[in-house]
Amino acid sequence: MYRVIECLTHEHNHWLVAVAALVCVIGSCLSVLISRRILGSGGRRQQVQLVLGSLIAGATIWSTHFIAMLAYDPGFEHGYEPVLTGLSLAVAVGGMLLSNATIAFVTGSFRWIIAGAGFGLTVSTMHYTGMSAYLLPGTLVWNPGTVLVSVLLGMTLGAAAYHRVLFPVTRYCWLGGSALMVLAICTMHFTGMTAFALEFSPLIEVPPQVLPDAVLGLMISAVTAVILVVGFAAISIEVNIEREALEQLEHTAHHDHLTGLPNRLELSRQMERFERAMKQKHDLHAAVMTIDLDLFKEINDLHGHAAGDAVLKEIALRLRSCCAEGEFVARTGGDEFVALKLGIRSAQEVEDFAQRLNRQITTPVELEFVSAALRASVGAATTLEHGRVAEDLLQKSDLAMYRAKMHADKLLCFYDPELDEQSRDRLQLISDLRQAASRGQFELVYQLQNDLISLAPVGFEVLIRWNHPEKGRISPAEFIPVAEETGLIREIGLWVLRTACMEAATWTKPFSVAVNVAPQQLVQPTFLEHLSDILIESRLPPERLELEVTEASIIEDQELTIDVMHKIKAMGVRIAMDDFGTGYSSLATLQAFPFDKIKIDQSFVQDVHTDHQRAAIVRSTLLLGDALKIPVLAEGVEQESELSFLRSENCTFVQGYYFGKPLSLQEVQKIVGPDDLEAAS
Ligand code: C2E
Ligand code: MG
Ligand code: MG
């Protein structure tokens, strides 16, 4: 140790030692910064980093050594053999290539030892190759023990440096790694410089064609310049690439990938900003609007999802381009957008903004393969009247939007606590309902339909159940109307139809299966296509399927409904009129529509044997059925006496709790199997 300090303080020029240290520090920092990037990248970029990192580290080791050699004054004439001097540079760069390649290609937690020891070994090999280029008028006599110590010190400190670089604890660990690298180079070098003694010999002369200090100085300057230029350029390119990647990532996380509009995350960020701005300025006002596209589902159904996407993109583009300063639009769901407007002074300004956005939406979208016109329903809440908490305003504008949606003639509804608060629960229900299918919360139960004479089962009516994770089983009477209002019934209805057909197709006994079809489903342009696909997919013979439609289906667009019904019948599928008697059906409608069955509503069947009015209605329905040659099924039969009455009036089929509550899938499967028909009857 004493020898090392003496060598450093007495035999070296301090200024040049300082320059060597400076080059060593800068070069080590640059090579560490590049080396740690090798770990996280791949492909061509990793290869470039590997080469640049090795070039810089190798050149740093070499320059440090030779500047220190320039600083060393042996007190004799001396020079450097050019080939070995050049070779020592190649050794340094080559060794670093191997060491850095370990980081890139060797897996396993011990690679830092291999890479770090490789680094120390490279420093030592370079040092002793460089020393063999050092010519003096005498012979260098080496002390193998000190040589070994210098090599081991280099390797140990090198490993420590690489451990810091590869396993950083904080973002500043690279500084520790660089410091250890500097220490490894310097310790190895100065220990190595004490490992020899010169045996002076007047017979040995320094040959004239060797490199003098001045030329070596020039070479070192050139190599140092390479380290600085290449190193700083490489690091600044890397930092730029990383910044761009980070920005790209940030942009992707905050924007909707289809339309490029800000997404819900970005909306939250904007709302936080907007809340902060309002806290600072108490007279600053803002509006939050929820915009929902009407008729968008129809475009998807009619033209397919690609067309739907193209329309959404076009609308998003228009919405974005019509926003002025202080206005912001985000896409928050399939066909739902949220707009913010900062700096409003009156509700009129909000209305104008809504109108402006609406014009972008209602202007027909003419694309190559689709032409579509949409409408919007807008709900708004403002800080003028509805509080200053952004999240609250968003919820309130949401509630108001649902009211706007229910009034086809209204574009914009402002939040109204009296009208909208009751809808909160409903909204929760809607939101839960939206996800119920994808979360597998729906289940089908099967209610027997029996022949009235033999009482043998002839088929099953399929009834949906919703197993809500918190509220338990929710009756269809509660959620089907909500599903109808929100249009969700189309998806749910399709799921019921598909599931029921797939199930019925597996039954050994050819029981019929009756599926309830909501009015909206029937007039959906793609309904017939879906029905035919499901029949093909399930291989259920069409005559085993019966669709139950209610009177609500036939009063809206009679011509269209008749047309659809004829097409359904042409496929071989039967149609039943459900809940007969509860609406406005007349003889004329029954005649006009091609029904295969009339189902008398349960409200007329219950206590029919004691209630004269109900008995009269049931009797006249049975007469109607008889006249039109349409069989009648009585729903809601619970008692033997109701059954006897219906039998005496020549009703054909019955359904009701008299035969048991609707059955689960497992219970049905016991009935529809080959051996259990008798058990069911
Ligand atoms: P619906 O089509 O008239 O179905 C008959 C309803 O009466 C069922 O109620 C059934 O459980 C009930 N019921 C049957 N026999 C008796 C009885 O003897 N006594 C009494 N008190 N009730 C009886 P549920 O399952 O609650 O369904 C109610 C309504 O919900 C259905 O009336 C139908 O309009 C609708 N619904 C059910 N499933 C679906 C579906 O998959 N799609 C559509 N669009 N609507 C459905
Ligand atoms: Mg029904
Ligand atoms: Mg019914």
XYZ file of C-alpha atoms and ligand atoms in Angstrom:
729
model
C 0.000 0.000 0.000
C 2.805 2.371 0.996
C 4.529 1.585 -2.275
C 1.387 2.466 -4.227
C 1.024 5.839 -2.452
C 4.701 6.591 -2.926
C 4.480 5.674 -6.590
C 1.486 7.949 -7.004
C 2.852 10.936 -5.078
C 6.525 10.892 -6.015
C 6.787 9.332 -9.432
C 3.783 10.893 -11.177
C 3.020 14.331 -12.528
C -0.006 15.426 -10.495
C -1.607 17.442 -13.246
C -1.556 14.579 -15.662
C -2.823 12.208 -12.974
C -5.724 14.623 -12.534
C -6.405 14.560 -16.296
C -6.276 10.748 -16.237
C -8.745 10.727 -13.368
C -11.067 13.150 -15.190
C -11.055 11.060 -18.378
C -11.592 7.959 -16.268
C -14.569 9.491 -14.426
C -16.295 10.844 -17.549
C -15.642 7.651 -19.547
C -16.835 5.414 -16.700
C -20.036 7.403 -16.267
C -20.758 7.228 -20.005
C -20.032 3.513 -20.238
C -22.151 2.722 -17.168
C -25.039 4.764 -18.570
C -24.877 2.791 -21.807
C -24.209 -0.613 -20.199
C -27.289 -0.460 -18.011
C -29.396 0.220 -21.096
C -28.086 -2.959 -22.766
C -30.038 -4.870 -20.162
C -33.431 -3.453 -21.036
C -33.300 -3.402 -24.829
C -33.069 -5.940 -27.592
C -32.432 -6.451 -31.327
C -30.490 -3.969 -33.393
C -30.625 -1.288 -30.694
C -29.020 -3.606 -28.183
C -26.267 -4.500 -30.653
C -25.491 -0.807 -31.229
C -25.459 -0.162 -27.477
C -23.175 -3.141 -26.986
C -20.627 -1.900 -29.544
C -20.758 1.745 -28.415
C -20.593 0.844 -24.729
C -17.589 -1.399 -25.319
C -15.851 1.185 -27.473
C -16.269 3.859 -24.823
C -15.338 1.639 -21.880
C -12.324 0.165 -23.734
C -11.110 3.586 -24.816
C -11.575 4.911 -21.275
C -9.428 2.152 -19.784
C -6.788 2.644 -22.424
C -6.672 6.457 -22.217
C -6.585 6.421 -18.418
C -3.657 4.030 -18.497
C -1.638 5.931 -21.048
C -2.319 9.397 -19.633
C -1.165 7.976 -16.298
C 1.885 6.604 -18.118
C 2.569 10.073 -19.483
C 2.291 11.307 -15.897
C 4.799 8.689 -14.749
C 8.369 9.799 -14.771
C 10.792 6.859 -14.610
C 13.759 9.266 -14.707
C 15.164 7.662 -17.892
C 14.753 8.007 -21.585
C 11.636 6.000 -22.587
C 9.183 5.333 -25.449
C 6.317 3.110 -26.548
C 6.388 0.276 -29.055
C 3.643 1.200 -31.581
C 2.213 -2.273 -32.388
C 1.818 -3.323 -28.762
C 0.428 0.118 -27.890
C -2.226 -0.305 -30.583
C -2.811 -3.898 -29.532
C -3.469 -2.804 -25.960
C -6.315 -0.572 -27.235
C -7.761 -3.496 -29.197
C -7.472 -5.704 -26.081
C -9.375 -3.129 -24.038
C -12.226 -2.764 -26.551
C -12.391 -6.516 -27.267
C -12.431 -7.394 -23.565
C -15.217 -4.925 -22.931
C -17.195 -6.384 -25.838
C -17.030 -9.793 -24.151
C -17.897 -8.365 -20.773
C -20.882 -6.360 -22.062
C -22.059 -9.315 -24.153
C -22.390 -11.178 -20.860
C -24.952 -8.608 -19.744
C -26.844 -8.911 -22.990
C -26.840 -12.633 -23.581
C -26.083 -14.511 -20.370
C -29.054 -15.183 -18.178
C -28.877 -15.953 -14.491
C -28.418 -13.848 -11.423
C -24.632 -14.344 -11.360
C -23.919 -12.640 -14.613
C -22.750 -9.521 -12.765
C -19.826 -11.541 -11.417
C -18.859 -12.755 -14.880
C -19.299 -9.315 -16.461
C -17.560 -7.482 -13.590
C -14.670 -9.918 -13.305
C -14.393 -9.762 -17.124
C -14.125 -6.000 -16.820
C -11.338 -6.246 -14.191
C -9.526 -8.802 -16.297
C -9.796 -6.532 -19.341
C -8.291 -3.628 -17.394
C -5.416 -5.869 -16.228
C -4.765 -7.429 -19.639
C -4.780 -4.023 -21.240
C -2.480 -2.672 -18.524
C 0.133 -5.398 -18.878
C -0.070 -5.367 -22.693
C 0.442 -1.594 -22.479
C 3.341 -2.093 -20.083
C 4.981 -4.514 -22.478
C 4.957 -1.673 -25.020
C 6.855 0.514 -22.533
C 10.494 0.707 -23.519
C 13.266 1.764 -21.139
C 17.050 1.421 -21.153
C 16.897 -1.713 -19.093
C 14.695 -4.675 -18.218
C 11.468 -4.632 -16.194
C 11.517 -7.237 -13.455
C 8.028 -8.199 -12.329
C 6.835 -9.189 -8.897
C 4.229 -11.912 -9.620
C 2.534 -11.490 -6.192
C 1.816 -7.803 -6.781
C 0.697 -8.528 -10.355
C -1.776 -11.077 -9.009
C -3.034 -8.673 -6.343
C -3.546 -5.945 -8.973
C -5.558 -8.340 -11.183
C -7.691 -9.582 -8.288
C -8.365 -6.045 -7.081
C -9.477 -5.028 -10.572
C -11.778 -8.039 -10.854
C -13.329 -7.621 -7.402
C -13.976 -3.918 -7.765
C -15.230 -4.530 -11.332
C -17.737 -7.088 -10.048
C -18.875 -4.635 -7.367
C -19.333 -1.950 -10.030
C -21.437 -4.248 -12.233
C -23.528 -5.379 -9.286
C -24.479 -1.767 -8.650
C -25.285 -1.196 -12.314
C -27.329 -4.366 -12.827
C -29.210 -4.297 -9.536
C -29.931 -0.650 -8.862
C -31.864 0.176 -5.708
C -32.382 3.831 -6.537
C -32.209 5.728 -9.802
C -28.815 7.131 -8.728
C -27.118 3.775 -8.355
C -25.411 4.288 -11.681
C -23.272 6.929 -9.936
C -22.108 4.337 -7.397
C -21.447 1.928 -10.266
C -19.363 4.558 -12.075
C -17.395 5.381 -8.912
C -16.593 1.693 -8.398
C -15.545 1.392 -12.017
C -13.155 4.362 -11.626
C -11.825 2.771 -8.470
C -11.319 -0.561 -10.260
C -9.338 1.057 -13.093
C -7.198 3.284 -10.861
C -6.521 0.700 -8.157
C -5.512 -1.878 -10.717
C -3.301 0.587 -12.579
C -1.423 2.046 -9.628
C -0.997 -1.330 -7.935
C 0.293 -2.660 -11.273
C 2.762 0.224 -11.450
C 4.375 -0.963 -8.210
C 4.721 -4.521 -9.470
C 7.958 -3.974 -11.381
C 11.470 -2.747 -10.869
C 13.793 -1.535 -13.579
C 17.112 -3.228 -13.927
C 19.094 -0.560 -15.695
C 21.377 -1.766 -18.465
C 23.577 0.548 -20.608
C 23.528 -2.185 -23.255
C 19.816 -1.737 -23.872
C 18.793 1.335 -25.771
C 15.371 2.747 -26.511
C 15.079 2.255 -30.284
C 14.602 5.433 -32.381
C 11.395 4.325 -34.169
C 9.253 4.085 -31.021
C 6.426 6.476 -30.119
C 7.667 9.408 -28.058
C 5.474 10.952 -25.310
C 4.289 13.736 -27.631
C 2.924 11.321 -30.277
C 1.349 9.165 -27.591
C -0.195 12.332 -26.177
C -1.750 13.064 -29.572
C -3.069 9.506 -29.861
C -4.584 9.714 -26.401
C -6.202 13.040 -27.229
C -7.787 11.489 -30.332
C -9.079 8.470 -28.395
C -10.388 10.712 -25.588
C -12.165 12.854 -28.151
C -13.776 9.678 -29.517
C -14.939 8.745 -25.998
C -16.452 12.155 -25.419
C -18.090 12.646 -28.819
C -19.390 9.088 -29.254
C -20.351 8.778 -25.602
C -22.307 11.993 -25.336
C -23.946 11.468 -28.746
C -24.957 7.920 -27.823
C -26.350 8.954 -24.462
C -28.304 11.874 -25.869
C -29.780 9.622 -28.613
C -30.685 7.026 -25.986
C -32.267 9.608 -23.719
C -34.275 10.969 -26.655
C -35.453 7.509 -27.685
C -36.470 6.790 -24.104
C -38.271 10.087 -23.754
C -40.161 9.523 -27.012
C -41.069 5.977 -25.960
C -42.254 7.278 -22.611
C -44.313 9.996 -24.273
C -45.769 7.428 -26.658
C -46.639 5.175 -23.740
C -48.168 8.059 -21.857
C -50.193 9.035 -24.932
C -51.428 5.475 -25.466
C -52.452 5.161 -21.831
C -54.422 8.385 -21.949
C -56.057 8.067 -25.350
C -58.632 5.830 -26.890
C -56.908 3.577 -29.422
C -59.764 3.648 -31.948
C -60.559 7.335 -32.184
C -57.429 8.907 -30.714
C -59.621 10.994 -28.415
C -58.634 11.340 -24.755
C -60.000 8.431 -22.705
C -61.470 8.138 -19.211
C -58.021 8.339 -17.591
C -57.222 11.565 -19.372
C -60.679 12.861 -18.532
C -59.984 12.298 -14.822
C -56.726 14.174 -15.199
C -58.441 17.068 -16.934
C -61.150 17.122 -14.291
C -58.553 17.309 -11.529
C -56.929 20.230 -13.336
C -60.248 21.890 -13.768
C -61.035 21.455 -10.076
C -57.690 22.983 -9.129
C -58.295 25.950 -11.432
C -61.715 26.499 -9.879
C -60.313 26.377 -6.362
C -57.913 29.151 -7.267
C -60.530 31.294 -9.015
C -63.893 31.295 -7.343
C -65.728 33.016 -10.164
C -64.534 30.482 -12.740
C -67.386 28.274 -13.950
C -67.483 25.116 -16.003
C -69.874 22.575 -17.490
C -69.644 18.802 -17.791
C -71.674 17.108 -20.507
C -72.306 13.422 -21.104
C -73.087 12.669 -24.730
C -74.567 9.391 -25.862
C -75.059 8.506 -29.512
C -78.521 7.266 -30.387
C -78.875 4.776 -33.230
C -75.235 3.752 -33.091
C -76.092 0.152 -32.172
C -78.212 -0.041 -35.326
C -75.215 0.881 -37.477
C -73.186 -1.853 -35.834
C -76.000 -4.361 -36.321
C -76.786 -3.336 -39.864
C -73.329 -2.750 -41.307
C -71.018 -4.628 -38.953
C -68.413 -3.526 -36.443
C -65.891 -2.275 -38.997
C -68.453 0.221 -40.290
C -69.378 1.163 -36.712
C -65.707 1.825 -35.953
C -65.308 3.960 -39.079
C -68.359 6.050 -38.141
C -67.055 6.519 -34.598
C -63.675 7.637 -35.906
C -65.285 10.191 -38.198
C -67.532 11.546 -35.445
C -64.588 11.740 -33.036
C -62.559 13.655 -35.603
C -65.366 16.155 -36.061
C -65.935 16.556 -32.328
C -62.273 17.225 -31.737
C -61.975 19.730 -34.546
C -64.997 21.750 -33.418
C -63.642 22.283 -29.896
C -62.435 25.788 -29.152
C -60.084 26.908 -26.367
C -61.244 25.719 -22.930
C -63.300 22.896 -24.463
C -62.416 19.233 -24.273
C -64.023 16.002 -25.499
C -63.148 12.473 -24.330
C -64.494 9.082 -25.358
C -65.570 7.236 -22.247
C -67.361 4.201 -23.624
C -68.569 2.519 -26.823
C -70.771 5.361 -28.023
C -70.401 7.647 -25.034
C -68.430 10.866 -24.843
C -67.853 13.454 -22.153
C -67.280 17.112 -22.943
C -65.918 19.790 -20.605
C -66.204 23.514 -21.087
C -64.256 25.877 -18.887
C -65.058 29.561 -18.401
C -68.838 29.544 -18.933
C -70.987 32.421 -17.755
C -74.485 31.132 -18.532
C -76.452 27.981 -19.276
C -77.030 29.370 -22.758
C -73.318 28.938 -23.536
C -73.581 25.283 -22.558
C -76.586 24.889 -24.795
C -74.724 26.483 -27.694
C -71.791 24.124 -27.137
C -74.148 21.134 -27.056
C -75.767 22.309 -30.294
C -72.358 22.701 -31.922
C -71.338 19.182 -30.921
C -74.716 17.829 -31.982
C -74.326 19.307 -35.460
C -71.131 17.270 -35.859
C -73.022 14.153 -34.852
C -76.192 14.660 -36.903
C -74.401 15.591 -40.130
C -74.623 12.305 -42.052
C -71.447 10.279 -42.187
C -70.792 9.309 -45.797
C -68.090 6.694 -45.994
C -67.166 4.400 -48.829
C -69.203 1.507 -47.538
C -71.602 3.131 -45.132
C -73.823 6.141 -44.974
C -75.268 6.886 -41.575
C -77.015 9.616 -39.640
C -76.873 9.630 -35.858
C -78.518 11.556 -33.075
C -77.234 12.515 -29.672
C -78.660 12.673 -26.177
C -76.820 15.112 -23.961
C -76.949 15.573 -20.208
C -75.236 18.532 -18.555
C -74.310 19.713 -15.087
C -72.654 23.055 -14.403
C -70.855 24.709 -11.529
C -73.361 27.554 -11.869
C -75.980 25.404 -10.150
C -74.795 21.900 -9.365
C -71.751 22.223 -7.098
C -68.043 22.428 -7.793
C -66.900 18.843 -7.334
C -65.914 17.522 -10.752
C -66.710 13.848 -10.068
C -70.195 14.819 -8.809
C -70.816 16.925 -11.853
C -69.936 14.008 -14.080
C -72.408 11.735 -12.302
C -75.085 14.389 -12.478
C -74.571 14.962 -16.179
C -74.799 11.193 -16.612
C -78.153 11.101 -14.863
C -79.411 14.004 -16.940
C -78.281 12.250 -20.121
C -80.466 9.239 -19.339
C -83.444 11.579 -19.038
C -82.554 13.168 -22.385
C -82.373 9.688 -23.877
C -85.911 8.922 -22.779
C -87.220 12.008 -24.564
C -86.496 11.524 -28.233
C -87.381 15.170 -28.974
C -84.845 16.547 -26.472
C -81.191 17.034 -27.278
C -80.059 18.412 -23.927
C -81.256 17.984 -20.350
C -79.663 19.854 -17.471
C -79.375 17.954 -14.208
C -82.480 18.326 -12.060
C -82.246 16.866 -8.543
C -85.972 16.169 -8.351
C -86.183 14.356 -11.648
C -82.819 12.666 -11.701
C -82.099 11.444 -8.194
C -84.575 8.564 -8.431
C -82.665 7.322 -11.434
C -79.464 6.730 -9.487
C -80.476 3.195 -8.444
C -81.754 2.542 -11.887
C -78.469 3.654 -13.357
C -76.620 1.284 -11.098
C -78.948 -1.453 -12.284
C -78.310 -0.505 -15.908
C -74.584 -0.491 -15.362
C -74.741 -3.918 -13.673
C -77.024 -5.230 -16.400
C -74.577 -4.119 -19.061
C -71.938 -6.424 -17.618
C -74.177 -9.254 -16.469
C -73.908 -11.311 -19.658
C -70.126 -11.103 -19.937
C -69.814 -12.011 -16.251
C -72.011 -15.094 -16.699
C -74.708 -13.897 -14.305
C -77.650 -14.947 -16.462
C -79.246 -18.344 -16.192
C -82.177 -19.953 -17.946
C -84.970 -21.864 -16.237
C -87.502 -23.989 -18.054
C -91.225 -24.093 -17.362
C -93.242 -27.069 -18.487
C -96.062 -26.644 -20.982
C -98.550 -29.522 -20.862
C -101.272 -30.995 -22.978
C -104.561 -30.452 -21.135
C -106.128 -33.815 -22.000
C -103.206 -36.137 -21.284
C -101.354 -33.684 -19.011
C -98.177 -34.911 -20.741
C -95.426 -32.331 -21.221
C -95.177 -30.961 -24.749
C -92.469 -28.428 -24.281
C -90.846 -25.776 -22.108
C -90.956 -22.019 -21.928
C -87.513 -20.603 -21.353
C -87.366 -17.880 -18.694
C -84.334 -15.825 -17.867
C -82.951 -15.325 -14.356
C -80.315 -12.831 -13.259
C -78.098 -13.969 -10.396
C -76.825 -10.640 -9.146
C -73.653 -10.968 -7.021
C -75.023 -8.654 -4.289
C -78.758 -8.466 -4.768
C -79.277 -12.165 -5.361
C -81.779 -13.376 -7.925
C -83.491 -10.524 -9.755
C -86.818 -11.258 -11.430
C -87.131 -10.634 -15.166
C -90.220 -8.571 -14.371
C -87.787 -6.080 -12.804
C -84.928 -6.025 -15.265
C -86.482 -6.895 -18.636
C -88.289 -3.514 -18.820
C -84.957 -1.789 -18.039
C -83.208 -3.883 -20.661
C -85.910 -2.915 -23.152
C -85.613 0.801 -22.428
C -81.847 0.788 -22.761
C -81.738 -1.449 -25.804
C -79.731 -4.049 -23.877
C -82.547 -6.509 -24.522
C -81.206 -7.104 -28.028
C -77.994 -8.577 -26.716
C -79.645 -10.353 -23.813
C -82.439 -11.725 -26.015
C -79.939 -13.073 -28.480
C -78.057 -14.806 -25.686
C -81.308 -16.402 -24.468
C -82.230 -17.553 -27.959
C -78.821 -19.028 -28.672
C -78.467 -20.710 -25.270
C -81.981 -22.172 -25.377
C -81.575 -23.548 -28.912
C -78.156 -25.037 -28.175
C -79.564 -26.685 -25.073
C -82.794 -27.959 -26.682
C -80.803 -29.417 -29.580
C -79.084 -31.784 -27.137
C -82.346 -33.233 -25.810
C -83.197 -36.770 -26.792
C -86.952 -36.126 -26.596
C -88.123 -33.653 -29.212
C -89.856 -31.242 -26.828
C -90.575 -27.805 -28.166
C -88.865 -24.803 -26.658
C -90.584 -21.430 -26.350
C -88.429 -18.303 -26.177
C -89.738 -14.849 -25.283
C -88.835 -12.235 -27.871
C -89.050 -8.552 -27.015
C -90.601 -6.084 -29.478
C -87.240 -4.415 -30.142
C -85.655 -7.704 -31.049
C -88.298 -8.511 -33.612
C -87.852 -5.286 -35.564
C -84.068 -5.389 -35.296
C -82.805 -5.553 -38.903
C -80.445 -8.404 -38.128
C -82.892 -10.517 -36.128
C -83.797 -12.902 -38.972
C -80.166 -13.393 -39.826
C -79.299 -14.149 -36.187
C -82.228 -16.542 -35.911
C -81.199 -18.466 -38.997
C -77.535 -18.548 -37.864
C -78.563 -19.898 -34.469
C -80.721 -22.610 -36.024
C -77.878 -23.665 -38.275
C -75.325 -23.482 -35.488
C -77.439 -25.402 -32.973
C -78.955 -27.820 -35.526
C -82.257 -27.501 -33.698
C -85.122 -28.474 -36.035
C -86.993 -25.153 -36.556
C -90.378 -26.730 -35.822
C -89.224 -27.325 -32.243
C -88.752 -23.610 -31.679
C -91.555 -21.244 -30.749
C -91.119 -17.507 -30.334
C -93.410 -15.758 -27.856
C -94.229 -12.197 -28.824
C -96.417 -9.770 -26.921
C -98.984 -7.337 -28.196
C -96.479 -4.503 -27.815
C -94.604 -6.060 -30.737
C -97.483 -5.834 -33.129
C -98.816 -2.376 -32.513
C -95.780 -0.314 -33.475
C -95.041 -0.993 -37.112
C -97.669 -3.505 -38.156
C -96.534 -3.936 -41.745
C -92.934 -4.569 -40.815
C -93.919 -6.952 -38.022
C -96.219 -8.972 -40.292
C -93.438 -9.210 -42.846
C -90.904 -10.377 -40.241
C -93.355 -12.895 -38.806
C -94.017 -14.422 -42.216
C -90.291 -14.777 -42.735
C -89.926 -16.450 -39.357
C -92.704 -18.853 -40.243
C -91.111 -19.528 -43.625
C -88.097 -20.822 -41.699
C -90.391 -23.302 -39.986
C -90.360 -21.563 -36.597
C -93.708 -21.102 -34.778
C -94.990 -17.902 -33.167
C -97.139 -17.602 -30.056
C -99.063 -14.537 -28.886
C -98.043 -14.092 -25.246
C -100.054 -12.476 -22.430
C -103.162 -12.337 -24.541
C -105.860 -10.089 -23.133
C -103.613 -7.587 -21.398
C -103.297 -5.264 -24.405
C -105.480 -4.065 -27.226
C -105.622 -7.149 -29.401
C -108.705 -7.504 -31.439
C -110.077 -10.139 -33.694
C -108.678 -8.143 -36.601
C -105.113 -8.223 -35.297
C -105.317 -11.908 -34.494
C -106.484 -12.496 -38.039
C -103.813 -10.339 -39.618
C -100.884 -11.888 -37.784
C -99.852 -15.469 -38.426
C -99.970 -16.820 -34.859
C -99.630 -20.524 -34.103
C -100.723 -20.259 -30.498
C -102.543 -17.872 -28.170
C -101.374 -17.721 -24.558
C -104.040 -16.389 -22.230
C -102.430 -14.223 -19.604
C -102.238 -15.678 -16.113
C -104.205 -12.771 -14.650
C -107.364 -14.224 -16.307
C -106.619 -17.821 -15.459
C -106.106 -17.497 -11.735
C -109.416 -18.250 -9.922
C -111.143 -18.524 -13.279
C -113.526 -21.099 -11.803
C -114.879 -18.621 -9.253
C -114.518 -15.247 -10.984
C -117.269 -14.773 -13.573
C -115.601 -11.945 -15.414
C -112.358 -13.889 -15.876
C -114.348 -16.945 -16.898
C -116.110 -14.877 -19.578
C -112.816 -13.531 -20.950
C -111.224 -16.987 -21.003
C -114.307 -18.457 -22.668
C -114.372 -15.816 -25.397
C -110.622 -16.231 -26.021
C -111.128 -19.970 -26.413
C -113.961 -19.305 -28.853
C -111.730 -16.924 -30.788
C -109.002 -19.524 -30.964
C -111.478 -22.106 -32.115
C -112.816 -19.792 -34.836
C -109.352 -18.938 -36.103
C -108.101 -22.515 -35.687
C -105.356 -21.359 -33.324
C -104.722 -23.546 -30.256
C -104.901 -21.749 -26.896
C -102.583 -22.201 -23.887
C -103.647 -20.997 -20.475
C -100.837 -19.540 -18.369
C -100.593 -19.452 -14.587
C -102.583 -22.577 -13.726
C -102.079 -23.235 -10.040
C -105.096 -25.233 -8.889
C -106.911 -28.409 -9.862
C -110.227 -26.503 -10.165
C -108.715 -24.038 -12.666
C -107.521 -27.020 -14.634
C -110.995 -28.645 -14.596
C -112.611 -25.408 -15.765
C -110.170 -25.078 -18.653
C -110.682 -28.728 -19.586
C -114.438 -28.288 -19.664
C -113.986 -25.272 -21.960
C -111.775 -27.214 -24.401
C -108.540 -25.358 -23.837
C -105.638 -27.203 -25.505
C -102.499 -26.516 -23.428
C -101.707 -25.387 -19.921
C -98.713 -23.975 -18.096
C -98.367 -23.036 -14.448
C -97.179 -23.781 -10.964
C -99.697 -26.629 -10.794
C -97.006 -28.608 -12.634
C -94.220 -27.080 -10.603
C -92.038 -23.985 -10.604
C -89.748 -23.381 -13.598
C -86.965 -25.978 -13.601
C -83.225 -25.555 -13.514
C -81.107 -26.945 -16.338
C -80.153 -30.005 -14.291
C -83.812 -30.752 -13.533
C -84.781 -30.378 -17.181
C -81.991 -32.663 -18.260
C -83.517 -35.425 -16.122
C -86.794 -35.044 -18.005
C -85.504 -34.746 -21.529
C -83.330 -37.864 -21.280
C -84.463 -41.095 -22.967
C -85.846 -42.906 -19.900
C -87.534 -40.254 -17.898
C -90.476 -39.125 -19.980
C -92.848 -41.048 -17.727
C -91.361 -39.465 -14.627
C -92.162 -36.028 -16.022
C -95.708 -36.862 -16.936
P -94.204 -14.532 -19.474
O -93.508 -14.730 -20.764
O -95.662 -14.362 -19.510
O -93.742 -15.728 -18.545
C -94.555 -16.320 -17.636
C -94.302 -15.774 -16.282
O -95.295 -16.256 -15.401
C -92.998 -16.270 -15.702
O -92.557 -15.308 -14.808
C -93.442 -17.493 -14.920
O -92.555 -17.857 -13.898
C -94.734 -16.998 -14.368
N -95.619 -18.096 -14.055
C -95.787 -19.251 -14.718
N -96.718 -20.026 -14.127
C -97.178 -19.330 -13.064
C -98.146 -19.589 -12.076
O -98.770 -20.641 -12.022
N -98.377 -18.622 -11.148
C -97.696 -17.457 -11.158
N -97.948 -16.551 -10.210
N -96.747 -17.167 -12.075
C -96.507 -18.114 -13.022
P -91.144 -14.767 -14.898
O -90.194 -15.868 -15.175
O -90.924 -13.917 -13.714
O -91.164 -13.884 -16.191
C -91.874 -12.732 -16.223
C -91.845 -12.148 -17.580
O -90.537 -11.739 -17.918
C -92.227 -13.120 -18.661
O -93.567 -13.248 -18.742
C -91.641 -12.469 -19.876
O -92.486 -11.443 -20.340
C -90.414 -11.836 -19.305
N -89.282 -12.704 -19.627
C -88.800 -13.752 -18.953
N -87.721 -14.294 -19.611
C -87.575 -13.553 -20.726
C -86.657 -13.575 -21.829
O -85.792 -14.447 -21.931
N -86.794 -12.633 -22.804
C -87.778 -11.673 -22.730
N -87.844 -10.788 -23.705
N -88.648 -11.618 -21.724
C -88.560 -12.535 -20.736
Mg -93.753 -15.873 -22.257
Mg -97.066 -14.754 -20.595
